[in-house]
XYZ file of N, CA and C in Angstrom:
216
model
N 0.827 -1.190 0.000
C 0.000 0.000 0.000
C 0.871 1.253 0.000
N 2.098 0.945 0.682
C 2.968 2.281 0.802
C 3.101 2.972 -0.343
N 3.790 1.495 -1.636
C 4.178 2.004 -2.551
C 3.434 2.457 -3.718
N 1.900 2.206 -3.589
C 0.434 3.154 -4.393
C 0.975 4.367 -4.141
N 0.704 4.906 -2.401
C 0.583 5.983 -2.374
C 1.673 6.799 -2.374
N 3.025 6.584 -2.085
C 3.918 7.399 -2.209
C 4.507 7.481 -4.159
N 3.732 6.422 -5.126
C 3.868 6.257 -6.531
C 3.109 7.884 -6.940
N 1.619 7.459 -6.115
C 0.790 8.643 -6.767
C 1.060 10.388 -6.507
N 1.941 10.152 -5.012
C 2.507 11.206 -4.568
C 3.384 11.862 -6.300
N 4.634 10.737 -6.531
C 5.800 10.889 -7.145
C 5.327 11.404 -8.594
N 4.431 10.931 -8.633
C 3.502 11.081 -10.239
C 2.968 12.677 -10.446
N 2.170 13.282 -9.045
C 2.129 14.558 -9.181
C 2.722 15.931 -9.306
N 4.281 15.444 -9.200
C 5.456 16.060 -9.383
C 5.030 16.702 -10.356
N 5.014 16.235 -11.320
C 5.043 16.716 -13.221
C 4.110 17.958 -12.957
N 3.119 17.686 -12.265
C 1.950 18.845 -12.490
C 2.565 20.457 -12.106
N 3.757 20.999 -11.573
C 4.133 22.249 -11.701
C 4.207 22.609 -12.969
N 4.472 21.899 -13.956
C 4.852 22.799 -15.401
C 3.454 23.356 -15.695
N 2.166 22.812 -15.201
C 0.868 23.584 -15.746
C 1.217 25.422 -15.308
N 1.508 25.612 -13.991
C 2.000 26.586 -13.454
C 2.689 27.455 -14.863
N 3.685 26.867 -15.419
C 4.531 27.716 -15.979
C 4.136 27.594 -17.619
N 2.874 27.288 -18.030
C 1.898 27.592 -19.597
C 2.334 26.355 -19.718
N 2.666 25.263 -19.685
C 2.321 23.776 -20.480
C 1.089 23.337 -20.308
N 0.863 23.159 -21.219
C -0.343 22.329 -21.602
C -0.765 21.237 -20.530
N -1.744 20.917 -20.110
C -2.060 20.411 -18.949
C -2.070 18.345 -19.754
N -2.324 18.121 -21.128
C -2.803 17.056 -21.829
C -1.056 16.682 -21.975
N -0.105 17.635 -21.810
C 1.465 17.125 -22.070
C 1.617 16.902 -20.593
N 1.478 17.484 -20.122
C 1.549 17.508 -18.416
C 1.379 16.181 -17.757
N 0.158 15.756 -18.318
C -0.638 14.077 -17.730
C 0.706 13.389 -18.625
N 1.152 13.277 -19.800
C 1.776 12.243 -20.260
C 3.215 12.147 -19.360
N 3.492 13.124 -18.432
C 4.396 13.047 -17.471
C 4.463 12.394 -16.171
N 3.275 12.877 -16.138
C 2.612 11.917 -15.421
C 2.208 10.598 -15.027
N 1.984 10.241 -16.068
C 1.783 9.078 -16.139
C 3.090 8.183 -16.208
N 4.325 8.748 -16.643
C 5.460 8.103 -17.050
C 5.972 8.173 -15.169
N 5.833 9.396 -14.483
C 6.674 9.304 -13.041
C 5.880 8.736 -12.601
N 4.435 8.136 -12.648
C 3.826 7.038 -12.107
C 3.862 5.871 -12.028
N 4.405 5.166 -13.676
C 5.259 3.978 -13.553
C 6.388 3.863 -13.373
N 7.460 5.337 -13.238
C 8.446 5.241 -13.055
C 8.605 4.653 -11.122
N 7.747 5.347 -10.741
C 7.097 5.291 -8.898
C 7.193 4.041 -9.280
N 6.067 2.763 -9.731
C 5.748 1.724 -9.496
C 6.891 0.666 -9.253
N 7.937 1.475 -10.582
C 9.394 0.177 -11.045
C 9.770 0.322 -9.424
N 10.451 1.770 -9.570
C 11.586 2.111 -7.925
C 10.983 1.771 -6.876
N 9.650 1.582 -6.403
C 8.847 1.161 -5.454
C 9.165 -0.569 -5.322
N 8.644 -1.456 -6.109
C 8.922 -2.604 -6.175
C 10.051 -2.802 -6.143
N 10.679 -2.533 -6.813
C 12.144 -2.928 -6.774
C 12.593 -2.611 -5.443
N 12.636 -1.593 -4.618
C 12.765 -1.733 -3.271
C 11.917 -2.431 -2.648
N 10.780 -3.010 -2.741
C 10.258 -4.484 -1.865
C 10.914 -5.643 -2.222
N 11.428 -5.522 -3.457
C 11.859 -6.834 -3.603
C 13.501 -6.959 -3.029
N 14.237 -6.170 -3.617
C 15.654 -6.240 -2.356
C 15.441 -6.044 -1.436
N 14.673 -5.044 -0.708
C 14.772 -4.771 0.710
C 16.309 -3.261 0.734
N 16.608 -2.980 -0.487
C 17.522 -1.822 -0.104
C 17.055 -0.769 -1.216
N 17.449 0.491 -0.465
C 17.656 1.898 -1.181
C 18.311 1.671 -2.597
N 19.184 0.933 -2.398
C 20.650 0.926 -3.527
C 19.848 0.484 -4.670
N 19.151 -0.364 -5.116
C 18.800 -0.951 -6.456
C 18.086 0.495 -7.048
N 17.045 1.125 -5.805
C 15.952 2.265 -7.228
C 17.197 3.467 -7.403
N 18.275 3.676 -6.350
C 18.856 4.301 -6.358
C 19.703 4.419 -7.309
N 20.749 3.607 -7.852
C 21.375 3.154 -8.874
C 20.211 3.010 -10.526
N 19.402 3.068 -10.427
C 18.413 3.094 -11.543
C 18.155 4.220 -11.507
N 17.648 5.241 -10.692
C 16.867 6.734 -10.742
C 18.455 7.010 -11.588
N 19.483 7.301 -10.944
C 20.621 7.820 -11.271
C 21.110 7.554 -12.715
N 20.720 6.197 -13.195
C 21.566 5.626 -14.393
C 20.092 6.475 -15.317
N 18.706 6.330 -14.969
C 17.477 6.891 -15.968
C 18.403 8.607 -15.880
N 18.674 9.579 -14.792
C 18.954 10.767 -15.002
C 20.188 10.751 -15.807
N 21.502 10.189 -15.990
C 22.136 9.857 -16.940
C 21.732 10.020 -18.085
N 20.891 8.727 -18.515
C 20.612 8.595 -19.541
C 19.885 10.283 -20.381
N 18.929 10.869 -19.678
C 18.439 11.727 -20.177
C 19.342 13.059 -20.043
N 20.079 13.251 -19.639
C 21.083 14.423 -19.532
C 21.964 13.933 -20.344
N 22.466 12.418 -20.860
C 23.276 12.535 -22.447
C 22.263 12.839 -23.911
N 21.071 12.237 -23.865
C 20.323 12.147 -25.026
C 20.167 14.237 -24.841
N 19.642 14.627 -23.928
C 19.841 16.248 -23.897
C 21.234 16.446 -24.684
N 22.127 16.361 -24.343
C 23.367 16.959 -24.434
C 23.252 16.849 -26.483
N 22.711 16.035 -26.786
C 22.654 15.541 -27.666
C 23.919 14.372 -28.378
N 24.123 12.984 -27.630
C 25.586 12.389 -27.348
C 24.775 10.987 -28.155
Protein backbone atom coordinates (compact mmCIF):
# COMPACT_ATOMS: atom_id res chain seq x y z
CA UNK A 1 0.00 0.00 0.00
CA UNK A 2 2.97 2.28 0.80
CA UNK A 3 4.18 2.00 -2.55
CA UNK A 4 0.43 3.15 -4.39
CA UNK A 5 0.58 5.98 -2.37
CA UNK A 6 3.92 7.40 -2.21
CA UNK A 7 3.87 6.26 -6.53
CA UNK A 8 0.79 8.64 -6.77
CA UNK A 9 2.51 11.21 -4.57
CA UNK A 10 5.80 10.89 -7.14
CA UNK A 11 3.50 11.08 -10.24
CA UNK A 12 2.13 14.56 -9.18
CA UNK A 13 5.46 16.06 -9.38
CA UNK A 14 5.04 16.72 -13.22
CA UNK A 15 1.95 18.84 -12.49
CA UNK A 16 4.13 22.25 -11.70
CA UNK A 17 4.85 22.80 -15.40
CA UNK A 18 0.87 23.58 -15.75
CA UNK A 19 2.00 26.59 -13.45
CA UNK A 20 4.53 27.72 -15.98
CA UNK A 21 1.90 27.59 -19.60
CA UNK A 22 2.32 23.78 -20.48
CA UNK A 23 -0.34 22.33 -21.60
CA UNK A 24 -2.06 20.41 -18.95
CA UNK A 25 -2.80 17.06 -21.83
CA UNK A 26 1.47 17.13 -22.07
CA UNK A 27 1.55 17.51 -18.42
CA UNK A 28 -0.64 14.08 -17.73
CA UNK A 29 1.78 12.24 -20.26
CA UNK A 30 4.40 13.05 -17.47
CA UNK A 31 2.61 11.92 -15.42
CA UNK A 32 1.78 9.08 -16.14
CA UNK A 33 5.46 8.10 -17.05
CA UNK A 34 6.67 9.30 -13.04
CA UNK A 35 3.83 7.04 -12.11
CA UNK A 36 5.26 3.98 -13.55
CA UNK A 37 8.45 5.24 -13.05
CA UNK A 38 7.10 5.29 -8.90
CA UNK A 39 5.75 1.72 -9.50
CA UNK A 40 9.39 0.18 -11.04
CA UNK A 41 11.59 2.11 -7.92
CA UNK A 42 8.85 1.16 -5.45
CA UNK A 43 8.92 -2.60 -6.17
CA UNK A 44 12.14 -2.93 -6.77
CA UNK A 45 12.76 -1.73 -3.27
CA UNK A 46 10.26 -4.48 -1.86
CA UNK A 47 11.86 -6.83 -3.60
CA UNK A 48 15.65 -6.24 -2.36
CA UNK A 49 14.77 -4.77 0.71
CA UNK A 50 17.52 -1.82 -0.10
CA UNK A 51 17.66 1.90 -1.18
CA UNK A 52 20.65 0.93 -3.53
CA UNK A 53 18.80 -0.95 -6.46
CA UNK A 54 15.95 2.27 -7.23
CA UNK A 55 18.86 4.30 -6.36
CA UNK A 56 21.37 3.15 -8.87
CA UNK A 57 18.41 3.09 -11.54
CA UNK A 58 16.87 6.73 -10.74
CA UNK A 59 20.62 7.82 -11.27
CA UNK A 60 21.57 5.63 -14.39
CA UNK A 61 17.48 6.89 -15.97
CA UNK A 62 18.95 10.77 -15.00
CA UNK A 63 22.14 9.86 -16.94
CA UNK A 64 20.61 8.59 -19.54
CA UNK A 65 18.44 11.73 -20.18
CA UNK A 66 21.08 14.42 -19.53
CA UNK A 67 23.28 12.54 -22.45
CA UNK A 68 20.32 12.15 -25.03
CA UNK A 69 19.84 16.25 -23.90
CA UNK A 70 23.37 16.96 -24.43
CA UNK A 71 22.65 15.54 -27.67
CA UNK A 72 25.59 12.39 -27.35
Amino acid sequence: VGVLIVAFLFALVPLYKVLFGFALSKALVFVMGALFYGFLLGGMYQKTKSLLAPILIHNLGNSLMFTVGLGL
